[in-house]
Amino acid sequence: MAFLLGVDTGGTYTDAVVLDEVADTVVASAKALTSRPDLAIGVGAAMDAALVQSGVSASDIAMVSLSTTLATNALVEGQGGKIALVFIGFDAAELGRAGLEDALRGDPVIRLAGGHGHSGGEVAPLDLNALRKAVSALDGGITGFAVAASFATRNPAHEIAARDLIRELTGKPVTCSHELSSALGGPKRALTAVLNARLIGMIDGLIGACEGHLQRLGIDARLMVVRGDGALVSATMAREKPIETILSGPAASIAGAQWLTGETDALVSDIGGTTTDVCLLQDGRPKIDPAGARVGPYRTMVEAVAMRTTGLGGDSEVRVVDGLDGGLRLGPRRLMPVSLLAHDFPDLVHGVLDRALAVDVPPADGGQFVVPLWDALPDGLDARENTVAQRLLDGPRRLGDAVTTRMENPALERLVTRGMVMRVGVTPSDAAHVLGRVDAWDAQAATKALTLFARRRTGGGDRLALSAEALSKMIVYQLTAQTVDCLLEAAFDEDPRAWGVSPDVLARHPLTKAGLDRHQGIVRTHLSLGVPVIGLGASAPSYYGAVGERLNTPTILPEHAGVANAIGAVVGQVAMQASGTVTSPSAGRFIVHLADGTEQFTDVQSALTRLEEALTAQASKQARDAGVEEIRLTTDRDVKEAMIENQPMFIEATLRVTAQGRPRIAMG
């Protein structure tokens, strides 16, 4: 018999499922809290529980596949390691394009002369001595490097030379932009490389945790990772290109939703701890975003499912809206729920909450805490960051004890941004505990924290709510309203009608609201979705019934909806892609741009044949390395020509070869 083990690591939970490959059924599923900083604890607990429940032995596991939202969550929350960008052959003004400067967040940039032109010829020599000096002068807090050179997709020589020198000097991970995309657009390629470099440590740690526990269990099976377009890749490739795992979890959830429900057309909405991810399932397949994956404010060059990712989840921060009427807004930042911290540190949390509740005017930080996410004090901290960190050496603290002056608030935020510490506060998960919808953690602590929060005042001077229960209902209502907005935005965006107004405006338009209300007056309105909503995520049953009612559409909450990502992780296929370009800088001269350099031909057909052969070999090797034996090859050609005196003139051609198939399953 052959069984498959699927694992999904999210911001709050790590899920594991065991599937029977022959019977095509779920044998067992389990959840464990995602553990930080040591991810191995949560991964191991989820695997162990699923295997015990299934009764399947380690020798019968034929394949393990991993999906994760960690990369997506990190980009949404602006987290990740400190990196340095090596920017070759670009003007300083190019840093202001494609959101690159914002993504750098003040991290160092090394600008060097060099780069190539459109045809692949060198524009200026690369100054490796300058690179050597600049790298040697960087501080010890750098976790990785991103290298982007002008027209590196036409000739990657300068990126490769810079990468080799940096590895020699530092031994740290280096991401080259040409390895992530074959498309033009230097700043956008640089952005993608920067984000990739930030994520390497995080994804490497997750894969290492999974591999380590598999070894301890005696499971000798291939480990695959879900890519952002839903395809499976080897763990080795995922380590090198972690940016390709953004939207990995959502992509797996789409595959899981289709497998669980059999629906071919639906809006799939997956609510996690940090984000809500919405994607259109059409003709049984998710749509792919042709412009590259967008996560948070960043548009990358990574091909992924056309997913709308919003910072809205069960662990979203609850904020009071400024203004006379007050009101609530959820997200985009994720907090650790108070009820969860109290589950692990009851004396600390209940002591702080009881003291705050005992006074008429509770402290401004009432119900807020800070939790360190390190095993040892991190390197590369400035003076104020170090001061805050020192106070957390013994574990979680009340926010007011961790940060004692306003001058230290920015230091705390920098530590949060780098994923070194986490803030704790009131979340929808706490509200669900108060209302009795969930009982996983400490409901009494949640009630105390929401009682404190309810005492806050609106801009008009009124109390926010009269009780913890009343506030909890307000939070759940707000979560429903923001989820409806997410789904409407996706629906308007995917609808073929040219509305002439952006989806976010349409979703909140008064006529849209009137249609949902089924207004009946002189004007009669009705609006509903034309496809059902499939609700996924552990908390979906708590919220999505009301979402479907508001949208006047059926809501499908499948069995095992809480582990759909882990299911989707093992039902996908490997799909390896290789892309390349042929250009013609002058008549009778055709240049093939390959990963290791350029080759020249005198006729276009020979150039195209050589490129296709090289790409086929590259994609096929990657597929075989990922365990595919029966490879299916497809080639897409995009040939650009211009008519000159009624004769076609070749301009440029881009080829993409895809090698796909199901990874080999080792039968036990």
XYZ file of C-alpha atoms in Angstrom:
668
model
C 0.000 0.000 0.000
C 1.053 3.606 -0.529
C 0.063 6.495 1.660
C 0.784 10.183 1.190
C 1.594 12.628 3.987
C 0.634 16.264 3.412
C 1.821 19.060 5.688
C 0.807 22.724 5.675
C 2.483 25.271 7.940
C 0.453 28.437 8.453
C 0.908 31.434 10.688
C -1.127 29.890 13.519
C -1.509 26.163 12.838
C 0.485 23.414 11.184
C -1.785 20.766 9.633
C -0.997 17.205 8.585
C -3.097 14.686 6.647
C -2.584 11.074 5.596
C -4.164 10.121 2.256
C -4.656 6.651 0.841
C -3.203 6.916 -2.685
C -5.200 3.930 -3.963
C -8.584 4.607 -2.338
C -8.223 8.370 -2.840
C -9.526 9.102 0.660
C -8.419 11.007 3.759
C -7.330 8.481 6.375
C -6.458 10.928 9.170
C -5.864 14.618 9.849
C -4.390 16.589 12.735
C -3.475 20.110 13.804
C -0.741 21.572 15.992
C 0.198 25.134 16.804
C 2.916 26.522 14.533
C 5.897 26.864 16.857
C 8.337 29.762 16.753
C 11.234 30.060 16.583
C 11.607 26.265 16.413
C 9.213 25.226 13.632
C 10.191 21.580 14.133
C 8.032 21.343 17.274
C 4.763 22.189 15.493
C 5.649 20.255 12.323
C 6.561 17.190 14.377
C 3.462 17.353 16.564
C 1.116 17.562 13.562
C 2.876 14.700 11.734
C 2.958 12.490 14.821
C -0.720 13.018 15.600
C -1.814 12.282 12.015
C 0.295 9.120 11.810
C -0.919 7.812 15.180
C -4.531 8.489 14.220
C -4.096 6.761 10.854
C -2.295 3.685 12.152
C -0.004 3.889 9.099
C 3.622 2.868 9.598
C 6.550 5.024 8.511
C 7.553 2.515 5.825
C 4.170 2.895 4.102
C 4.571 6.657 3.522
C 5.478 6.951 -0.171
C 5.637 10.733 -0.542
C 5.556 13.810 1.687
C 4.506 17.209 0.387
C 4.666 20.565 2.121
C 2.764 23.793 1.562
C 3.072 26.973 3.581
C 1.748 30.486 4.004
C 4.871 31.630 5.876
C 6.353 33.382 2.820
C 3.028 35.051 1.985
C 2.479 36.141 5.579
C 6.005 37.541 5.829
C 5.501 39.747 2.769
C 2.034 40.887 3.877
C 3.408 41.846 7.298
C 6.679 43.282 5.926
C 8.852 40.721 7.685
C 12.022 38.883 6.708
C 15.772 38.949 7.178
C 18.042 41.955 6.670
C 19.614 41.776 3.204
C 21.874 43.764 0.870
C 21.074 44.514 -2.773
C 23.872 44.572 -5.353
C 22.512 46.810 -8.126
C 24.636 46.602 -11.295
C 24.340 48.992 -14.222
C 21.286 50.881 -12.980
C 20.782 54.569 -12.206
C 19.946 55.547 -8.627
C 16.486 56.644 -9.828
C 15.677 53.022 -10.731
C 15.442 52.243 -6.997
C 12.236 54.280 -6.925
C 10.488 52.014 -9.434
C 8.359 48.878 -8.941
C 8.192 49.423 -5.155
C 11.858 48.442 -4.834
C 12.829 51.195 -2.396
C 9.886 50.420 -0.117
C 10.738 46.712 -0.165
C 14.339 47.453 0.864
C 13.152 49.191 4.053
C 16.483 50.969 4.480
C 18.634 47.873 3.908
C 21.985 48.596 2.203
C 22.349 48.962 -1.573
C 25.669 48.466 -3.382
C 25.523 50.248 -6.751
C 28.149 49.201 -9.288
C 29.002 50.024 -12.873
C 28.443 47.184 -15.328
C 25.508 45.425 -16.930
C 24.657 44.511 -20.506
C 22.568 45.883 -23.333
C 19.422 44.526 -24.978
C 21.401 42.227 -27.286
C 23.549 40.840 -24.465
C 26.699 42.886 -25.119
C 28.617 44.308 -22.157
C 27.887 48.004 -21.535
C 30.617 48.516 -18.925
C 33.007 46.167 -17.082
C 32.008 44.954 -13.629
C 34.151 46.424 -10.832
C 34.708 43.410 -8.595
C 37.215 45.284 -6.403
C 34.534 47.827 -5.499
C 32.154 44.967 -4.727
C 34.753 43.299 -2.518
C 35.280 46.492 -0.472
C 31.544 47.211 -0.135
C 30.683 43.680 1.011
C 33.533 43.662 3.540
C 32.226 46.921 5.041
C 28.706 45.556 5.752
C 27.651 44.796 9.322
C 27.130 41.290 10.667
C 23.333 41.447 10.630
C 23.058 40.733 6.890
C 21.341 37.376 6.306
C 21.593 37.244 2.499
C 22.195 39.096 -0.748
C 20.157 39.947 -3.843
C 21.993 40.618 -7.117
C 20.346 42.384 -10.066
C 22.175 43.530 -13.197
C 20.890 45.469 -16.177
C 19.613 43.107 -18.897
C 20.814 40.065 -16.936
C 18.163 37.983 -18.728
C 20.030 38.743 -21.945
C 23.443 37.972 -20.424
C 23.788 36.892 -16.770
C 27.610 37.052 -16.672
C 27.839 40.005 -14.253
C 25.256 38.578 -11.868
C 27.076 35.244 -11.832
C 30.472 36.901 -11.197
C 29.037 39.005 -8.360
C 27.290 35.968 -6.843
C 30.466 33.877 -6.870
C 32.520 36.616 -5.192
C 29.889 37.256 -2.480
C 29.661 33.543 -1.690
C 33.445 33.374 -1.459
C 33.585 36.362 0.903
C 30.577 35.632 3.127
C 29.300 32.101 2.600
C 25.762 33.533 2.807
C 22.848 32.885 0.410
C 22.851 34.927 -2.806
C 19.826 35.363 -5.092
C 20.388 36.361 -8.734
C 17.465 38.018 -10.507
C 17.986 36.077 -13.762
C 17.434 32.814 -11.880
C 13.918 33.890 -10.901
C 12.574 35.307 -14.163
C 13.528 35.526 -17.820
C 11.446 38.679 -18.337
C 12.784 42.169 -18.862
C 12.146 44.930 -16.332
C 15.209 45.357 -14.149
C 13.650 47.033 -11.065
C 10.840 44.469 -10.903
C 13.348 41.621 -11.235
C 15.431 43.269 -8.507
C 12.334 43.513 -6.281
C 11.653 39.802 -6.768
C 15.292 38.995 -5.925
C 15.165 41.169 -2.778
C 12.029 39.441 -1.518
C 13.521 36.035 -2.324
C 16.690 36.849 -0.363
C 14.597 37.922 2.642
C 12.698 34.619 2.682
C 15.546 32.129 2.267
C 16.260 31.699 5.981
C 12.590 31.245 6.848
C 11.809 28.630 4.190
C 15.122 26.830 4.713
C 14.260 26.537 8.406
C 10.811 25.110 7.615
C 12.106 22.524 5.129
C 14.900 21.592 7.511
C 12.380 21.103 10.321
C 10.271 18.848 8.111
C 13.252 16.830 6.862
C 14.634 16.425 10.368
C 11.394 15.035 11.761
C 10.902 12.697 8.802
C 14.355 11.304 9.471
C 13.563 10.816 13.160
C 10.368 8.969 12.220
C 12.229 6.745 9.781
C 10.263 8.001 6.766
C 12.473 7.635 3.696
C 10.191 9.344 1.180
C 10.625 12.136 -1.317
C 9.829 15.610 0.098
C 8.046 17.968 -2.290
C 6.968 21.596 -1.814
C 3.972 23.337 -3.370
C 4.837 26.262 -5.638
C 2.675 29.372 -5.959
C 1.020 28.090 -9.149
C 0.000 24.858 -7.431
C 2.726 22.677 -8.972
C 5.053 20.533 -6.880
C 8.804 21.173 -6.803
C 11.654 19.473 -5.014
C 12.667 20.669 -1.563
C 16.079 21.610 -2.988
C 14.545 23.976 -5.531
C 12.220 25.499 -2.918
C 15.264 26.258 -0.743
C 16.984 28.070 -3.622
C 13.887 29.954 -4.772
C 11.639 30.441 -1.726
C 9.921 33.393 -3.459
C 8.198 30.764 -5.623
C 6.430 29.496 -2.506
C 4.514 32.757 -2.043
C 0.879 31.802 -2.372
C 1.969 28.164 -1.887
C -0.599 27.648 0.844
C -3.427 29.315 -1.110
C -2.506 27.364 -4.260
C -2.645 24.133 -2.269
C -5.984 25.158 -0.794
C -7.475 25.552 -4.298
C -6.350 22.040 -5.222
C -7.703 20.790 -1.910
C -11.040 22.568 -2.400
C -11.546 21.032 -5.826
C -10.571 17.571 -4.532
C -12.875 17.833 -1.507
C -15.962 19.268 -3.218
C -15.772 18.275 -6.887
C -16.913 21.818 -7.741
C -15.619 23.193 -11.035
C -16.737 26.827 -10.716
C -16.633 28.669 -7.392
C -14.973 31.412 -5.414
C -12.633 29.741 -2.947
C -12.002 31.736 0.223
C -9.393 30.463 2.670
C -9.224 32.223 6.034
C -6.102 31.622 8.079
C -4.588 33.319 11.066
C -2.986 36.132 9.057
C -4.687 36.406 5.668
C -7.815 35.691 3.680
C -7.002 34.347 0.211
C -9.641 34.413 -2.529
C -9.298 32.718 -5.919
C -11.669 31.851 -8.759
C -11.960 28.166 -9.564
C -13.029 27.957 -13.205
C -13.532 24.750 -15.195
C -11.910 22.892 -12.295
C -8.645 24.862 -12.397
C -7.394 28.011 -10.629
C -6.647 31.058 -12.746
C -2.960 32.012 -13.128
C -2.011 35.683 -12.765
C -0.261 36.672 -16.022
C 1.212 39.834 -14.464
C 2.968 37.955 -11.637
C 1.917 37.277 -8.083
C 0.809 40.280 -6.042
C 1.175 39.917 -2.293
C 0.467 42.904 -0.094
C 1.894 45.983 -1.858
C 4.337 44.026 -4.061
C 3.888 42.871 -7.656
C 6.515 40.205 -8.253
C 7.682 38.310 -11.351
C 6.645 34.992 -9.798
C 3.978 33.063 -11.678
C 1.261 32.061 -9.267
C -2.467 31.607 -8.934
C -4.508 34.761 -9.451
C -5.149 35.185 -5.760
C -6.369 38.199 -3.847
C -4.530 38.122 -0.531
C -5.780 40.419 2.205
C -4.382 40.909 5.703
C -7.530 39.577 7.369
C -7.576 36.447 9.512
C -8.504 34.941 12.818
C -5.455 36.520 14.462
C -5.771 39.976 12.874
C -5.225 42.999 15.071
C -8.446 44.684 16.230
C -8.185 48.468 15.876
C -10.539 51.301 16.845
C -11.313 53.616 13.918
C -10.610 57.294 14.494
C -13.620 59.619 14.460
C -16.698 60.495 16.483
C -18.523 57.248 15.762
C -15.593 54.953 16.399
C -16.043 51.533 14.885
C -13.604 48.697 14.320
C -11.134 47.674 11.627
C -9.305 44.341 11.468
C -5.742 43.769 10.209
C -3.560 43.791 8.280
C -1.105 43.015 11.085
C -1.246 39.652 12.801
C -1.036 39.429 16.591
C -0.761 36.460 18.887
C -4.196 36.111 20.509
C -4.300 36.869 24.242
C -6.101 33.552 24.795
C -3.174 31.680 23.213
C -0.499 33.436 25.279
C -2.561 32.761 28.413
C -2.713 29.088 27.472
C 1.092 28.922 27.689
C 1.755 31.638 30.329
C -1.387 31.786 32.507
C 0.164 33.457 35.569
C 1.670 36.311 33.567
C -1.418 37.027 31.467
C -4.071 36.712 34.166
C -1.952 38.725 36.600
C -1.583 41.634 34.173
C -5.259 41.548 33.138
C -6.568 41.353 36.711
C -4.476 44.350 37.793
C -5.669 46.375 34.788
C -9.314 45.512 35.431
C -9.031 46.515 39.102
C -8.510 50.211 38.332
C -11.049 52.705 36.980
C -8.704 53.943 34.244
C -6.749 50.956 32.915
C -3.270 51.504 31.475
C -2.996 52.343 27.773
C -1.321 48.989 27.058
C -3.937 46.964 28.946
C -4.152 43.459 27.514
C -1.075 43.851 25.276
C 2.113 41.815 25.532
C 5.352 41.168 23.631
C 6.788 37.683 22.961
C 10.398 37.005 21.845
C 10.807 34.579 18.923
C 14.481 33.744 19.300
C 16.576 31.065 20.945
C 19.480 33.468 21.553
C 19.788 37.260 21.382
C 20.039 38.211 17.670
C 23.089 39.898 16.159
C 23.109 43.278 14.432
C 20.797 45.158 16.835
C 21.189 48.883 17.366
C 21.317 50.359 20.877
C 17.560 50.818 21.378
C 16.713 47.479 19.791
C 19.190 45.819 22.129
C 17.635 47.575 25.146
C 14.171 46.226 24.259
C 15.552 42.785 23.485
C 17.377 42.586 26.829
C 14.070 43.040 28.649
C 12.682 39.996 26.801
C 15.506 37.609 27.631
C 13.390 35.876 30.267
C 10.342 35.498 28.018
C 7.071 37.387 27.299
C 6.455 40.733 29.001
C 3.642 43.223 29.295
C 4.024 45.779 26.488
C 4.561 48.615 28.989
C 7.404 46.677 30.616
C 9.085 45.838 27.301
C 8.895 49.416 25.974
C 9.215 52.081 28.630
C 9.577 55.248 26.484
C 8.099 56.493 23.239
C 11.597 56.565 21.761
C 11.693 52.768 22.028
C 8.474 52.162 20.049
C 10.218 52.334 16.632
C 12.845 49.883 17.896
C 10.104 47.422 18.888
C 8.446 47.788 15.485
C 11.741 47.014 13.753
C 12.090 43.857 15.827
C 8.526 42.881 14.891
C 9.208 43.574 11.208
C 12.266 41.327 11.225
C 10.249 38.515 12.797
C 12.251 38.603 16.039
C 9.364 39.403 18.370
C 5.583 39.287 18.181
C 2.965 41.529 19.692
C 0.027 40.060 21.593
C -3.428 41.625 21.666
C -7.142 41.226 21.026
C -8.052 39.296 17.855
C -11.141 37.668 16.281
C -9.876 34.354 17.712
C -10.290 35.838 21.191
C -13.801 37.020 20.284
C -14.671 33.502 19.109
C -13.535 32.131 22.483
C -15.706 34.667 24.340
C -18.756 33.670 22.259
C -18.122 29.968 22.824
C -17.498 29.219 19.144
C -13.975 27.989 19.884
C -12.489 26.454 23.029
C -8.903 25.707 22.001
C -7.197 28.146 24.385
C -7.991 30.259 27.471
C -11.503 31.677 27.103
C -11.369 33.344 30.543
C -8.295 35.365 29.528
C -10.023 36.313 26.270
C -13.042 37.578 28.225
C -10.844 39.694 30.501
C -8.890 41.153 27.565
C -12.058 42.049 25.639
C -13.602 43.560 28.780
C -10.597 45.874 28.984
C -10.751 46.664 25.263
C -14.490 47.449 25.504
C -13.704 50.264 28.003
C -11.916 52.240 25.300
C -13.631 55.433 24.178
C -14.739 56.475 20.711
C -13.989 59.945 19.374
C -17.421 60.988 20.695
C -16.514 59.941 24.250
C -18.724 56.851 24.413
C -17.535 53.448 25.550
C -16.709 51.188 22.633
C -18.970 48.399 23.948
C -20.862 47.546 27.124
C -19.390 44.083 27.608
C -16.887 41.573 26.298
C -19.696 39.661 24.604
C -21.043 42.782 22.861
C -17.551 43.667 21.638
C -17.014 40.101 20.430
C -20.173 40.304 18.309
C -18.934 43.608 16.847
C -15.609 41.961 15.930
C -17.314 38.974 14.271
C -19.629 41.331 12.367
C -16.629 43.340 11.168
C -14.833 40.175 10.076
C -17.910 39.165 8.085
C -18.143 42.616 6.471
C -14.474 42.707 5.464
C -14.671 39.132 4.128
C -17.678 40.111 1.998
C -15.667 43.025 0.608
C -12.779 40.662 -0.264
C -15.097 38.300 -2.111
C -16.890 41.100 -3.956
C -13.595 42.619 -5.091
C -12.507 39.265 -6.490
C -15.876 38.687 -8.166
C -15.966 42.108 -9.855
C -12.345 41.691 -10.940
C -12.935 38.268 -12.505
C -16.300 39.099 -14.095
C -15.867 39.576 -17.883
C -17.929 42.783 -17.972
C -15.951 46.017 -18.405
C -17.309 47.902 -15.396
C -15.266 51.052 -15.890
C -14.683 51.295 -12.140
C -12.065 49.525 -10.045
C -13.188 46.380 -8.155
C -12.461 47.889 -4.728
C -14.760 50.839 -5.487
C -17.483 48.580 -6.874
C -17.355 46.303 -3.833
C -18.153 49.243 -1.543
C -20.456 51.188 -3.872
C -23.853 52.216 -2.425
C -25.664 50.405 -5.251
C -23.772 47.223 -4.405
C -24.783 47.544 -0.759
C -28.380 48.220 -1.785
C -28.361 45.120 -3.983
C -27.094 42.958 -1.147
C -29.809 44.466 1.081
C -32.387 43.657 -1.648
C -33.657 47.203 -1.458
C -37.306 47.492 -2.524
C -38.437 51.061 -3.165
C -39.027 53.178 -6.233
C -35.835 51.449 -7.343
C -35.624 47.727 -6.748
C -32.212 46.118 -6.443
C -30.865 42.622 -5.989
C -27.275 41.441 -6.126
C -25.767 38.025 -5.589
C -22.760 36.036 -6.661
C -23.206 33.783 -9.669
C -21.049 31.014 -8.186
C -20.981 29.413 -4.743
C -18.384 30.264 -2.104
C -16.202 27.430 -0.799
C -15.073 28.339 2.705
C -11.784 26.863 3.880
C -9.746 27.205 7.054
C -10.231 26.038 10.611
C -12.363 29.066 11.501
C -14.483 29.080 8.301
C -17.459 27.318 9.925
C -17.568 30.083 12.564
C -17.935 32.925 10.059
C -18.814 31.838 6.535
C -22.472 31.020 7.041
C -23.121 34.742 7.559
C -20.863 35.585 4.602
C -22.948 33.432 2.251
C -26.187 34.919 3.560
C -24.889 38.446 2.944
C -23.810 37.602 -0.604
C -27.081 35.770 -1.339
C -25.173 32.718 -2.523
C -24.667 29.127 -1.329
C -21.704 28.513 0.968
C -19.959 25.146 0.836
C -18.066 24.115 3.967
C -16.562 20.731 3.090
C -15.493 18.084 5.549
C -11.774 18.484 6.244
C -12.021 22.179 5.227
C -9.629 23.007 8.049
C -6.836 20.945 6.452
C -7.564 21.617 2.752
C -4.082 23.058 2.245
C -2.403 19.897 3.506
C -4.659 17.806 1.245
C -3.890 19.988 -1.766
C -0.192 19.638 -1.053
C -0.207 15.943 -1.994
C -2.708 15.800 -4.868
C -0.792 18.113 -7.243
C 1.661 17.467 -10.053
C 5.235 18.502 -10.766
C 5.525 21.204 -13.440
C 9.006 22.511 -14.251
C 9.346 25.449 -16.619
C 12.275 26.903 -18.527
C 12.104 30.102 -20.577
C 14.473 31.795 -22.982
C 14.669 34.392 -25.737
C 15.984 34.822 -29.277
C 16.743 38.384 -30.402
C 17.946 39.840 -33.690
C 20.043 42.995 -33.257
C 20.761 43.177 -37.005
C 19.842 41.481 -40.276
C 21.044 37.879 -40.476
C 22.167 37.783 -36.838
C 20.151 35.848 -34.291
C 21.219 35.577 -30.639
C 20.040 32.793 -28.348
C 20.040 33.913 -24.711
C 20.725 30.916 -22.481
C 21.203 30.591 -18.728
C 24.978 30.265 -19.113
C 25.520 32.868 -21.852
C 24.654 33.621 -25.474
C 25.042 31.797 -28.792
C 24.796 33.323 -32.290
C 23.201 31.934 -35.469
C 22.726 33.178 -39.015
C 19.140 31.932 -39.456
C 16.161 32.186 -37.133
C 15.016 28.569 -37.362
C 18.379 27.247 -36.185
C 18.321 29.707 -33.301
C 14.796 28.679 -32.266
C 15.662 24.982 -32.516
C 18.766 25.443 -30.351
C 16.790 27.375 -27.736
C 14.013 24.773 -27.597
C 16.557 21.953 -27.246
C 18.300 23.735 -24.364
C 15.049 24.585 -22.574
C 13.694 21.056 -23.022
C 16.845 19.587 -21.510
C 16.724 22.040 -18.587
C 13.019 21.519 -17.762
C 13.234 17.739 -18.229
C 16.225 17.427 -15.904
C 14.429 19.418 -13.210
C 11.338 17.213 -13.589
C 13.402 14.015 -13.379
C 15.214 15.380 -10.310
C 11.782 15.915 -8.758
C 10.895 12.253 -9.304
C 8.872 12.385 -12.534
C 9.407 9.364 -14.806
C 6.668 9.891 -17.395
C 7.299 13.472 -18.532
C 4.827 15.414 -20.668
C 6.383 18.308 -22.584
C 4.637 21.404 -23.912
C 6.217 24.393 -25.653
C 4.716 27.880 -25.875
C 6.122 30.260 -28.487
C 5.628 34.020 -28.591
C 7.193 35.312 -31.829
C 7.148 39.054 -32.517
C 7.447 40.230 -36.113
C 7.030 43.535 -37.929
C 5.837 44.038 -41.506
C 8.460 45.883 -43.598
C 7.443 46.506 -47.203
C 4.849 43.729 -46.905
C 7.481 41.265 -45.672
C 7.600 39.864 -42.116
C 10.741 40.887 -40.222
C 11.735 38.919 -37.111
C 12.052 41.025 -33.953
C 12.135 38.667 -30.984
C 10.861 35.278 -29.784
C 10.254 33.941 -26.278
C 9.896 30.210 -25.697
C 8.663 28.413 -22.596
C 9.007 24.661 -22.191
C 7.018 22.910 -19.437
C 7.884 19.408 -18.265
C 5.181 17.964 -16.029
C 3.952 14.751 -14.499
C 3.105 13.039 -11.244
C 6.125 12.339 -9.010
C 7.052 8.690 -8.655
C 5.355 7.052 -5.702
C 7.488 4.450 -3.930
C 5.105 1.636 -2.998
C 5.599 0.221 0.489
